[in-house]
Coordinates of C-alpha atoms (C1' of nucleotides) in Angstrom, one line a residue:
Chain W
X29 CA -98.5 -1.0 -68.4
X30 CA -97.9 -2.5 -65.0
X31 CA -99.7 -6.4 -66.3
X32 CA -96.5 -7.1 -68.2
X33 CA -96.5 -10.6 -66.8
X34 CA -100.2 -11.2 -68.5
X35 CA -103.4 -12.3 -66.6
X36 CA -103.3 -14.0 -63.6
X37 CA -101.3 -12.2 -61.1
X38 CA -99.3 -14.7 -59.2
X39 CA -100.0 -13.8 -56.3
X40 CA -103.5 -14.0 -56.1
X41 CA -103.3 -17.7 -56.8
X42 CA -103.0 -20.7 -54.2
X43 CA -99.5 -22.6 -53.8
X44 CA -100.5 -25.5 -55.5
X45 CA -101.3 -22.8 -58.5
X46 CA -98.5 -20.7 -58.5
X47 CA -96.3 -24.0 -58.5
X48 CA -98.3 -24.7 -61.9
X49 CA -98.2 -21.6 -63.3
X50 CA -94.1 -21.4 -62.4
X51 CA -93.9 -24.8 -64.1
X52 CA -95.5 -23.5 -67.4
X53 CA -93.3 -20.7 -67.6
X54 CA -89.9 -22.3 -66.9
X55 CA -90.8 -24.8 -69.5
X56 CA -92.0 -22.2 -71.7
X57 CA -88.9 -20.4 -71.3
X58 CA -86.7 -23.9 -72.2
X59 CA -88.8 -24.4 -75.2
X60 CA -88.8 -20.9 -76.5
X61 CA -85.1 -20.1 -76.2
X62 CA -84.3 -23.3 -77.8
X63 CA -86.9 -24.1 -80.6
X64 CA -88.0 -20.1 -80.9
X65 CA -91.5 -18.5 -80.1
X66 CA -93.4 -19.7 -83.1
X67 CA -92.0 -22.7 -83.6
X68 CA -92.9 -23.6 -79.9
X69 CA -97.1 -24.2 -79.8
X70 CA -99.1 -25.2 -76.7
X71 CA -99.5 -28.6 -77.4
X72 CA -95.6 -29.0 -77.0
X73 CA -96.0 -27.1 -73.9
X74 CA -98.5 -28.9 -72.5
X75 CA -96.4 -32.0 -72.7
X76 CA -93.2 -30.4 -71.7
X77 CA -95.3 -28.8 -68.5
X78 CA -97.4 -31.5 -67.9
X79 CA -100.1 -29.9 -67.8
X80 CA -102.8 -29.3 -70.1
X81 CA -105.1 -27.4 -72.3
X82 CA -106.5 -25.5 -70.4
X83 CA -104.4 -24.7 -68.0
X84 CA -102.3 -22.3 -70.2
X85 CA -105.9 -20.3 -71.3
X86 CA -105.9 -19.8 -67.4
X87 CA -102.5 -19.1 -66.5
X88 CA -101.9 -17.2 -69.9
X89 CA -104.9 -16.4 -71.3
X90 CA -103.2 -15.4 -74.6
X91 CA -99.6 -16.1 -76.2
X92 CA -99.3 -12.5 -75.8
X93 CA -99.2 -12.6 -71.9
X94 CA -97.2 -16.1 -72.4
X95 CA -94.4 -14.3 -73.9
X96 CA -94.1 -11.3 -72.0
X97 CA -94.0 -13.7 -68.8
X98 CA -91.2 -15.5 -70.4
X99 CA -89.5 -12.0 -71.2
X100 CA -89.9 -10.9 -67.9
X101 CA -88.7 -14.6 -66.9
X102 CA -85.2 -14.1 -68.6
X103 CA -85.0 -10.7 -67.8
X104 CA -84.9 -11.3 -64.2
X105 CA -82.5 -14.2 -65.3
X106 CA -80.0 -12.3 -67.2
X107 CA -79.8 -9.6 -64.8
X108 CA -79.8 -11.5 -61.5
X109 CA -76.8 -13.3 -63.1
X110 CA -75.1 -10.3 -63.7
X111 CA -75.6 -9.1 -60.3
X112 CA -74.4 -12.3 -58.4
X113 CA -71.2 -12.3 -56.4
X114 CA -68.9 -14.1 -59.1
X115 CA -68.7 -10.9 -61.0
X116 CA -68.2 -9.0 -58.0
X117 CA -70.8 -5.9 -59.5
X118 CA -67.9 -5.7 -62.4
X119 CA -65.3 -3.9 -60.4
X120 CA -62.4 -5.3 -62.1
X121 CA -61.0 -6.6 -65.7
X122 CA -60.7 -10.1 -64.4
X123 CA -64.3 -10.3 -63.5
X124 CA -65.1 -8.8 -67.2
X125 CA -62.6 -11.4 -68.5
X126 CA -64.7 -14.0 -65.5
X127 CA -67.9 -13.2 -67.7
X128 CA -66.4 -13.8 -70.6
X129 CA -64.9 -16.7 -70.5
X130 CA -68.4 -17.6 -69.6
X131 CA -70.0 -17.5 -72.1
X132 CA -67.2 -18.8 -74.7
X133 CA -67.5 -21.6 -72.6
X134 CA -71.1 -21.8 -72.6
X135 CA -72.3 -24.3 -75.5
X136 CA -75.6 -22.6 -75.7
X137 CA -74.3 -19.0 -76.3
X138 CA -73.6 -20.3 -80.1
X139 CA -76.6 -22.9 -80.2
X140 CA -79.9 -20.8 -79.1
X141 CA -78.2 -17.2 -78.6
X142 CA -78.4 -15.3 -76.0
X143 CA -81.9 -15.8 -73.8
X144 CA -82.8 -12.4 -74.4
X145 CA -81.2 -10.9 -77.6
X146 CA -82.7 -14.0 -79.4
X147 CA -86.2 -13.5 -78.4
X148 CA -86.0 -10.3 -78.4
X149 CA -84.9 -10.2 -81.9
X150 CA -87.4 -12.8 -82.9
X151 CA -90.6 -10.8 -81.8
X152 CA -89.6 -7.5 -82.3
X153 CA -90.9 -6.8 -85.6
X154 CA -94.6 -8.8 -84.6
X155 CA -97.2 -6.4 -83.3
X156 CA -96.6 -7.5 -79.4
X157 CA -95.5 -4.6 -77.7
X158 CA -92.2 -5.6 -75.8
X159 CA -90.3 -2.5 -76.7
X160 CA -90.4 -1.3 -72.8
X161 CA -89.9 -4.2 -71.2
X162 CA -87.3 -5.4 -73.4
X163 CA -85.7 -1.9 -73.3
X164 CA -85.6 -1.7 -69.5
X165 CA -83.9 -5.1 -69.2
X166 CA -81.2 -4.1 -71.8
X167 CA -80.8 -0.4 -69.8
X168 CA -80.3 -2.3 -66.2
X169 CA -77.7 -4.7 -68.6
X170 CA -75.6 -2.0 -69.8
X171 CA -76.2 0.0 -66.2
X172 CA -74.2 -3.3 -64.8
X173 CA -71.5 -3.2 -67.0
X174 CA -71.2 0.5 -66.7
X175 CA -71.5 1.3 -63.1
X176 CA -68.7 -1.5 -62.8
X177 CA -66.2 0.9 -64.8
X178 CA -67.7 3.7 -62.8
X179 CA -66.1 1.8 -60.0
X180 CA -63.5 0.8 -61.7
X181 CA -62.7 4.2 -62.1
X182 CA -63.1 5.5 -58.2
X183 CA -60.8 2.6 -57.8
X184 CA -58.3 4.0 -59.0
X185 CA -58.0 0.6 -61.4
X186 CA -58.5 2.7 -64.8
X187 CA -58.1 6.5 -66.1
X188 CA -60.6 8.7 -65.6
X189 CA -60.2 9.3 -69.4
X190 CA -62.5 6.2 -70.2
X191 CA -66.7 6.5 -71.0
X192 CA -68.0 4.3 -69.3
X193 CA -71.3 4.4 -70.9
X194 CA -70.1 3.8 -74.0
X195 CA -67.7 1.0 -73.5
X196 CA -70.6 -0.3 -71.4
X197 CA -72.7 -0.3 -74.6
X198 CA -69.7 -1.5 -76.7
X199 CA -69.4 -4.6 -74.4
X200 CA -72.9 -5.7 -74.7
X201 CA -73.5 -4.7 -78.3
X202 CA -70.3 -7.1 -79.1
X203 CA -71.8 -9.5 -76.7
X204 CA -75.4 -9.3 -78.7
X205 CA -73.5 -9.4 -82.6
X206 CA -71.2 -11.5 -81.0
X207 CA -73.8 -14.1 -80.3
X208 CA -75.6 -13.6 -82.8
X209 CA -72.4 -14.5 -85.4
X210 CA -71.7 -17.6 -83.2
X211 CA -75.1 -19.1 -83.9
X212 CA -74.8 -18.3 -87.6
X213 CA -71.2 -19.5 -88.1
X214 CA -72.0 -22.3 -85.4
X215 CA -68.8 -21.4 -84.0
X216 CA -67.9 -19.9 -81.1
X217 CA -65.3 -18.0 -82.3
X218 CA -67.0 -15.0 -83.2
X219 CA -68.0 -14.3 -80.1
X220 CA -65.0 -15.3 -78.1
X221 CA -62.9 -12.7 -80.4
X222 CA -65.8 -9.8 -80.2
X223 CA -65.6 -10.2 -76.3
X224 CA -62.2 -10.5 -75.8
X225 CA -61.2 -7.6 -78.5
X226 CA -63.6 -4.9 -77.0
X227 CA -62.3 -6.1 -73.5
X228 CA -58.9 -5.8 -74.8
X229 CA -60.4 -1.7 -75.6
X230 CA -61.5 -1.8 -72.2
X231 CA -58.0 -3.1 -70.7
X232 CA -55.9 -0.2 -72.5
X233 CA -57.2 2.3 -70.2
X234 CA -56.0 0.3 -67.0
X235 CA -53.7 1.9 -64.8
X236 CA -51.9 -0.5 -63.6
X237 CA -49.7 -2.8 -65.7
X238 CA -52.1 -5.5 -65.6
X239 CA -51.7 -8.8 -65.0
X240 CA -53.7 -9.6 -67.9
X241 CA -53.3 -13.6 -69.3
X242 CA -52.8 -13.1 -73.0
X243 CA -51.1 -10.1 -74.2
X244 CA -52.7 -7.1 -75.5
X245 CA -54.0 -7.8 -78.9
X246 CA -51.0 -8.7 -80.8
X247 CA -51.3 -12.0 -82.4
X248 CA -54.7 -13.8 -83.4
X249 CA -54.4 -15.6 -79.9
X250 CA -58.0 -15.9 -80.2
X251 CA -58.1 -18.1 -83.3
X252 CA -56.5 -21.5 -81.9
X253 CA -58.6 -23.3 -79.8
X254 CA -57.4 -23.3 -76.4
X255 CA -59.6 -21.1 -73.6
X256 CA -58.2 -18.6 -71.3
X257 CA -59.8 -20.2 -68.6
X258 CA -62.2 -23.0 -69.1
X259 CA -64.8 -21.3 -67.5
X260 CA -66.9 -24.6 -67.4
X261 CA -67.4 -23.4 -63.3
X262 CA -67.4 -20.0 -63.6
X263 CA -70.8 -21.1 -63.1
X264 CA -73.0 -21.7 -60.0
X265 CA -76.9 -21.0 -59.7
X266 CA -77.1 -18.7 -62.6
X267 CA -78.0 -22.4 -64.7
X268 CA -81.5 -20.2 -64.8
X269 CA -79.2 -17.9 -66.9
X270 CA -79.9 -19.2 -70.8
X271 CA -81.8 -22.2 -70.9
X272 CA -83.5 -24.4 -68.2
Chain H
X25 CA -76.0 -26.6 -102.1
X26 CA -75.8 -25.0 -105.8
X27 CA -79.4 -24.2 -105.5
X28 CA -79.6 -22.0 -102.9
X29 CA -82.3 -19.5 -104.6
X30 CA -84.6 -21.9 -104.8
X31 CA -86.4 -22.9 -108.0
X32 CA -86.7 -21.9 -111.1
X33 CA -83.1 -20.9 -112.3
X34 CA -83.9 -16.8 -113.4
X35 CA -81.5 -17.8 -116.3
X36 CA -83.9 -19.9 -118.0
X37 CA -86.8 -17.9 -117.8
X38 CA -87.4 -15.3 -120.6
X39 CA -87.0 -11.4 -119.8
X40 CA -90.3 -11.0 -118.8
X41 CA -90.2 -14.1 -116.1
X42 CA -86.9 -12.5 -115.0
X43 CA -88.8 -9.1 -114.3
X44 CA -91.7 -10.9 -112.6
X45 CA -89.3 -13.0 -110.6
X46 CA -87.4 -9.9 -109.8
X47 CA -90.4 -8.0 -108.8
X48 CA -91.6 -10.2 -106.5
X49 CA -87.9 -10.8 -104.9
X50 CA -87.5 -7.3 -105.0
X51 CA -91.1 -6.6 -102.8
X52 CA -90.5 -9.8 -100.7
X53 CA -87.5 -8.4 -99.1
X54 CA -88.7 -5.3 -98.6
X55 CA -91.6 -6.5 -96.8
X56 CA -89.7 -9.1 -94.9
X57 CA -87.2 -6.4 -93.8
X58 CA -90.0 -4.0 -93.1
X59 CA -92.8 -6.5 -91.0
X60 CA -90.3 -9.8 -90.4
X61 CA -90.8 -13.6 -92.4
X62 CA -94.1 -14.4 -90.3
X63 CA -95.5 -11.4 -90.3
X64 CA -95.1 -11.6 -94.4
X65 CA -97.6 -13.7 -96.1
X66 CA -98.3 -14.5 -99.5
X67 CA -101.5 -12.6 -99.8
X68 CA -99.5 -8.9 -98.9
X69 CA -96.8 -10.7 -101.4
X70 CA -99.3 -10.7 -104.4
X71 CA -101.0 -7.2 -103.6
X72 CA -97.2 -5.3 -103.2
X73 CA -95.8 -6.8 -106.6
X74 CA -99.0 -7.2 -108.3
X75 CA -98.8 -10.7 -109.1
X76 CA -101.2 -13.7 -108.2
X77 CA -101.2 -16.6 -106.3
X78 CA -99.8 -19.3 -108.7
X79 CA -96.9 -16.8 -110.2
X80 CA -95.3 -17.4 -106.2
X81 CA -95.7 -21.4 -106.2
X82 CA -94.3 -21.1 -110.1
X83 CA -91.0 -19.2 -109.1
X84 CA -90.5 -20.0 -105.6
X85 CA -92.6 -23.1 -105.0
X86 CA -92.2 -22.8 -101.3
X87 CA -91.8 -20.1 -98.8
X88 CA -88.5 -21.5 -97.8
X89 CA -87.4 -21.0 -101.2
X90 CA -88.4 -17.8 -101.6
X91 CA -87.1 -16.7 -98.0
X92 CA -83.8 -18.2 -99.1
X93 CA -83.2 -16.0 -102.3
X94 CA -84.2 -13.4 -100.1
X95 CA -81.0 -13.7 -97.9
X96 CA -79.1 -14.3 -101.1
X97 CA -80.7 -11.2 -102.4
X98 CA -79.8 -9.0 -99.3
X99 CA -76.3 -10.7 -99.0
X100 CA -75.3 -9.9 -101.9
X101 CA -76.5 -6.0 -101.6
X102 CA -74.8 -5.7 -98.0
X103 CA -71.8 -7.2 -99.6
X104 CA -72.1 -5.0 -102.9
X105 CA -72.7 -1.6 -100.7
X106 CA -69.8 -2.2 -98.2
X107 CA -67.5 -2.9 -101.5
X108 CA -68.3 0.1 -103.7
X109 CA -66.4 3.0 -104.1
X110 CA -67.4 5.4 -101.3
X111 CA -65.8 3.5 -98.7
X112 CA -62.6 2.9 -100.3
X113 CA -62.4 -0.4 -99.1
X114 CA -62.0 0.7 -96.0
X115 CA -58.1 1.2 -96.0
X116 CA -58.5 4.6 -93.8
X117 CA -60.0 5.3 -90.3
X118 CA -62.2 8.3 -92.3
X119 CA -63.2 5.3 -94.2
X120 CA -65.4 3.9 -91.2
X121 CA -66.5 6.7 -89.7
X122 CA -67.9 7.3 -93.1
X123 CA -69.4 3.6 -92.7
X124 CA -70.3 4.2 -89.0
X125 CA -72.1 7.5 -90.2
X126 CA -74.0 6.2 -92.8
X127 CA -75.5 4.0 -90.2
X128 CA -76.1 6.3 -87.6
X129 CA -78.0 8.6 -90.1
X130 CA -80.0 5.8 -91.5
X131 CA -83.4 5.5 -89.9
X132 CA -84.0 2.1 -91.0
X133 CA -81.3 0.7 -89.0
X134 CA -83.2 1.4 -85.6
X135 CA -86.8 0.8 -87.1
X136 CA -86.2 -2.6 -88.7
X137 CA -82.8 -3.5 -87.4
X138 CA -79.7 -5.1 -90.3
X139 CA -81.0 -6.7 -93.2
X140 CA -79.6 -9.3 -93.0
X141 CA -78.8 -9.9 -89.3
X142 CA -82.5 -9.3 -88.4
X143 CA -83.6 -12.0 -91.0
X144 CA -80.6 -14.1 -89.6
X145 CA -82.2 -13.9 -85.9
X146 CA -85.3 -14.5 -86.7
X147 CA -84.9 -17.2 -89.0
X148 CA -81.8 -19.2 -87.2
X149 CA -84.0 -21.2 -84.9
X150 CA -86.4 -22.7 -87.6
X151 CA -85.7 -25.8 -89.5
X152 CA -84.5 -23.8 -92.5
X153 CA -81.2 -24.5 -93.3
X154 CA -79.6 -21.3 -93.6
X155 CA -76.7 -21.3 -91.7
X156 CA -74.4 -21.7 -95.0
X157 CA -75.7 -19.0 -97.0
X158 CA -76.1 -17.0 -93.6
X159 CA -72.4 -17.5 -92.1
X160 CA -70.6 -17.0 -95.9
X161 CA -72.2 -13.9 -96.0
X162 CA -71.6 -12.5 -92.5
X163 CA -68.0 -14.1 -93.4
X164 CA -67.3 -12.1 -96.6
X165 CA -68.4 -9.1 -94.5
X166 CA -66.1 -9.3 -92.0
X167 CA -63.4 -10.0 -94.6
X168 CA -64.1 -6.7 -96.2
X169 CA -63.0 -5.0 -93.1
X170 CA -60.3 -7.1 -92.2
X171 CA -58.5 -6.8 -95.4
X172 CA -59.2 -3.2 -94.9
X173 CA -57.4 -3.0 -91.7
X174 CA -54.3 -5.5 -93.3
X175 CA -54.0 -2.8 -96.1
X176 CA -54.2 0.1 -93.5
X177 CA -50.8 -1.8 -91.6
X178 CA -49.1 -2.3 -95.5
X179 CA -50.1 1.6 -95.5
X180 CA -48.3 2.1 -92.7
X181 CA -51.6 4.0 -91.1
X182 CA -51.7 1.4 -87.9
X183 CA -49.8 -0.4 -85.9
X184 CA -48.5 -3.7 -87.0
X185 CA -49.6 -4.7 -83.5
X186 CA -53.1 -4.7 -84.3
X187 CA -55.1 -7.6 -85.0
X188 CA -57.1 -7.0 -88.2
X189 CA -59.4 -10.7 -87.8
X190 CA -60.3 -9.8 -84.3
X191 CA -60.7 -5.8 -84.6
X192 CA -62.6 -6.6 -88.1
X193 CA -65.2 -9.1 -85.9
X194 CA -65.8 -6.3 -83.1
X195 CA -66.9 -4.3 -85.5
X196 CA -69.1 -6.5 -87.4
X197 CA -70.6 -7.6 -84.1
X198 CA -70.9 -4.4 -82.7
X199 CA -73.0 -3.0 -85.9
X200 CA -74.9 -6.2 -84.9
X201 CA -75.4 -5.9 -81.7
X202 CA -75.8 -2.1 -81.8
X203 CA -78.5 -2.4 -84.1
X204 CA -80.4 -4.9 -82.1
X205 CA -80.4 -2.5 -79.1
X206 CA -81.5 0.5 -81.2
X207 CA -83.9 -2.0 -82.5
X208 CA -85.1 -2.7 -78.8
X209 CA -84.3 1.2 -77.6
X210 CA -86.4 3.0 -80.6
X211 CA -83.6 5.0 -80.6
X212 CA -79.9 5.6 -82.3
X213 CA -78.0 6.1 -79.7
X214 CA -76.7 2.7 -78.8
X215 CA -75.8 1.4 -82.3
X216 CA -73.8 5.2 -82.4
X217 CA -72.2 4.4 -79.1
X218 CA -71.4 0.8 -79.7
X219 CA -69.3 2.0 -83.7
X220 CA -68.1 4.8 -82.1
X221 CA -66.4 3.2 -79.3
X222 CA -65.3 0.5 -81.7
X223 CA -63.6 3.0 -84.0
X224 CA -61.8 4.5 -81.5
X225 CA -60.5 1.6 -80.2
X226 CA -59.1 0.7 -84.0
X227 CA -58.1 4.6 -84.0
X228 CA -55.8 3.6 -80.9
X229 CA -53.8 1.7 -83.2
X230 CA -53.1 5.0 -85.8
X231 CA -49.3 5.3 -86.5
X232 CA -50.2 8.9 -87.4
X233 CA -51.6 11.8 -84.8
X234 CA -54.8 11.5 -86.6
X235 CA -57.1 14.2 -87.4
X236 CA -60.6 13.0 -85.9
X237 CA -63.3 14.8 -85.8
X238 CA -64.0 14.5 -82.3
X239 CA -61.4 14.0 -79.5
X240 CA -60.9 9.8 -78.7
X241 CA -63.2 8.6 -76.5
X242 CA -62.9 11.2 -73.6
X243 CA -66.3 12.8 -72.4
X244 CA -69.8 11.3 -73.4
X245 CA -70.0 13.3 -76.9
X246 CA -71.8 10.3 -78.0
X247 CA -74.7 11.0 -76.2
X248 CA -75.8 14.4 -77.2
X249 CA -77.6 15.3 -80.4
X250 CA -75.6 15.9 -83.0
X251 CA -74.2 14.1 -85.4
X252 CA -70.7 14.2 -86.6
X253 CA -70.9 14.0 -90.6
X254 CA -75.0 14.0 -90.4
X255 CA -74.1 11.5 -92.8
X256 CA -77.2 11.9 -95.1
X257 CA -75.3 12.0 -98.6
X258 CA -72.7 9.8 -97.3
X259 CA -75.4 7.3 -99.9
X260 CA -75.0 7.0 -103.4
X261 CA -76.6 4.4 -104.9
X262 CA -76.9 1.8 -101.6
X263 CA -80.9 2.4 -101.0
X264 CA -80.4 -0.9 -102.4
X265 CA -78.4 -1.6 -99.0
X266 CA -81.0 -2.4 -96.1
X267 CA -84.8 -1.5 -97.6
X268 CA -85.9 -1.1 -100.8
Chain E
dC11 C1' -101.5 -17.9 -140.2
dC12 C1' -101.1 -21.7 -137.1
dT13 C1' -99.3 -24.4 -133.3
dC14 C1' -97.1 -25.1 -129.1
dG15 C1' -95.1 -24.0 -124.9
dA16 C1' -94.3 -20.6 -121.5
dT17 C1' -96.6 -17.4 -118.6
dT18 C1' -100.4 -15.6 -115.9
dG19 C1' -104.8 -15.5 -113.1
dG20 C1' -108.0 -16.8 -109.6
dG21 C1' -110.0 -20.0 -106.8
dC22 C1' -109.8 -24.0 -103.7
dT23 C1' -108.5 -27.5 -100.3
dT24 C1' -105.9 -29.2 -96.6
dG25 C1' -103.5 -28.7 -92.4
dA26 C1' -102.2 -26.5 -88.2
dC27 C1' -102.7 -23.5 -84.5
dA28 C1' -104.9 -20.4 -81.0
dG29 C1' -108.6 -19.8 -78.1
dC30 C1' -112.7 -21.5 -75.7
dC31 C1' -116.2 -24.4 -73.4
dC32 C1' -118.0 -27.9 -70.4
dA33 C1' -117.3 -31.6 -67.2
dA34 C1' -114.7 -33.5 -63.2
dT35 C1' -111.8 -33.4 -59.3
dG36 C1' -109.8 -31.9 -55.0
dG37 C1' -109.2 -29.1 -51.1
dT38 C1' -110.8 -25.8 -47.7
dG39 C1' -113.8 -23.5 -44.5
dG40 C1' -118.1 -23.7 -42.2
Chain V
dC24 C1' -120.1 -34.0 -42.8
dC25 C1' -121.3 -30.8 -46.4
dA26 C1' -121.0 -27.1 -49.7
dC27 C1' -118.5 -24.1 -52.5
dC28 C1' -114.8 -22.5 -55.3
dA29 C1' -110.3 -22.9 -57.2
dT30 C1' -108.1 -26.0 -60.0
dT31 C1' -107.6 -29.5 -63.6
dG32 C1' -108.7 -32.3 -67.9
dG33 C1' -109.8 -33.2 -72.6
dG34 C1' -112.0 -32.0 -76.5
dC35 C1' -113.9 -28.7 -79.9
dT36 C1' -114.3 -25.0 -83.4
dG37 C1' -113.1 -20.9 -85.9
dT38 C1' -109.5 -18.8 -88.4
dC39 C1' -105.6 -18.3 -91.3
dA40 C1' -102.0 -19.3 -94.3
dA41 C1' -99.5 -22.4 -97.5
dG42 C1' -99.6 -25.2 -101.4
dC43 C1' -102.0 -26.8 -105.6
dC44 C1' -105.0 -27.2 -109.7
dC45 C1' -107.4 -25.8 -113.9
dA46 C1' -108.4 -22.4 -117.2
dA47 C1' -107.0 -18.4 -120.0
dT48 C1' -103.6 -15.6 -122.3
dC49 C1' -99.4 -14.2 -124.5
dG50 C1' -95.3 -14.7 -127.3
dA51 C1' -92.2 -17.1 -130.4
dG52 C1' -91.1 -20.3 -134.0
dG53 C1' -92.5 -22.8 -138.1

DNA sequence: CCTCGATTGGGCTTGACAGCCCAATGGTGG
DNA sequence: CCACCATTGGGCTGTCAAGCCCAATCGAGG
């Protein structure tokens, strides 16, 4: 239970090691999220890594501890992204509308999918057992979102009337379907109105009049092309975030 | 892009072809739902519909064909279920809840995850070209509840205010993404939170006072037990829908 | 009743991938 | 300077699944 990064604890392993084994995994990670888990094998890893044969048997003795690495990898992506500063721990609608205007400006949101949802989606069904660490990622995801509109709420900024729980789980199950109709429809637009609708939900409970950019949800505003924001630099270290 | 169940048009095999063909269809896409497309091999493929090597290769030469009438098999009985009768074409807000119950009380939907979205995920990164017969689908679904939520504004049950593309995709991706965290979760609870929360967002847009069930979306009621149709006959003639 | 084509059955071969082994290298402490 | 151990390299083999072939059977039309 507490080996979910597979054989090989780090920190048992000389610099020069753990710089390997750190190098298999990011490229793992790359390869996976893009090409998928079983369409990624070790001999594309090995020249991706530079590394070889080998070397993955002793880092990662089996795919198995491979993949949970990587799970664990994006994990600790996903949620350290969520908790950097840009989103200021979710305390407002603008840093909600911040995160989503991320990701409809993020061209790999409707190419690979989310980092997690993807794999996550990809592997559940096979006999690895990923449920836990999978589930605890997606809990700590949702407890982001909704501790935010906890705030939110002892702020002041929107009625005590709202759940935040469940529009917590709202916003990231419409991130997840979101995603997951972008890739299909190669089209971002899926997403982009999924996010922006259920933050729309989100925005009706404000208290203040809000300053919000489009109006409410009148019109299909979300249909044309233009973005809300560009978000091209919304970003800043979180490229770790999806793919790289 | 005609041929998109693969070989061997059923319409010019005799009756007895059909049935084979529509065994094994039948069997592949319950075993595909139930263990995922790698976990499925040919060899559990013969044993479940009783057929024998060569009768796969003679109606779907390759796997990729047969994995591609599959989705046009499933498509076609999301499509059907979310078009029959029981749901009234969705032209009232009892109309989803009935939807959104059905789900909630289905156990499949947080063992093996959508029919079709789950094959969707785990296919979408492969070089199968599915992306057509994938987003035409998950199109015509979305279309069934945005033309329910048009007829709901000619009704005069909602607002003209409301968007019916963008409310109509929130719900489709929250199913989706709801599902995929009760996948993850082993439990129902998100994919209940996530429609929920969507439906009473829609139900904010109700010209009339509404008689819900349960009060809008103040207090966690989500998050106890009970259900709030139990939603177990809510079925009819849909175990076609997601198993089966 | 006969003939021919469609349908069915089982076995087989090829290819690909995961996992493993042995040899070589490099660095570190004594 | 030496010895030992972690680290690295490349190749090898067993396993499994997909695709294919040949033989047998069944049904329909003449």
């Amino acid at each position: 239970m507490t080996a979910t990064t597979g054989a090989r604890d780090p920190h048992k392993l000389t610099g020069k090691g753990q710089a390997t084994r750190a190098r298999i995994l990011e490229h793992a990670a790359q390869l996976i999220y893009a090409k998928g888990v079983h369409a990624t094998n070790n001999e594309q890893l090995r020249r991706a890594a530079g590394v070889s044969g080998s070397q993955l048997n002793h880092y990662f003795p089996t795919k198995e501890s491979l993949v949970l690495a990587v799970i664990a990898w994006q994990a600790e992506s996903v949620l350290s992204f969520h908790r950097s500063e840009q989103f200021a721990r979710f305390d407002s609608l603008d840093a909600f509308r911040a995160w989503a205007d991320f990701y409809i400006g993020y061209e790999h949101a409707y190419q690979e999918g989310c980092s997690l949802g993807s794999l996550a989606s990809e592997i559940i069904k096979t006999d690895l057992d990923v449920h836990d660490e999978l589930a605890s990622a997606f809990d700590q995801w949702r407890d982001t979102f909704r501790e935010g509109i906890e705030r939110m709420q002892q702020l002041g900024r929107i009625s005590a009337e709202a759940d935040p729980a469940r529009l917590a789980t709202l916003l990231l199950a419409a991130f997840q379907g979101g995603t997951l109709l972008a890739q299909v429809a190669r089209n971002i637009a899926p997403l982009k109105d999924a996010l922006q609708t259920a933050i729309d939900y989100l925005r009706t409970f404000a208290t203040s009049p809000d300053v919000g950019v489009t109006a409410p949800q009148v019109g299909g505003g979300v249909h044309e092309a233009g973005g809300r924001l560009d978000s091209e630099d919304v970003s800043g270290g979180q490229g770790r975030l999806l793919a790289r």
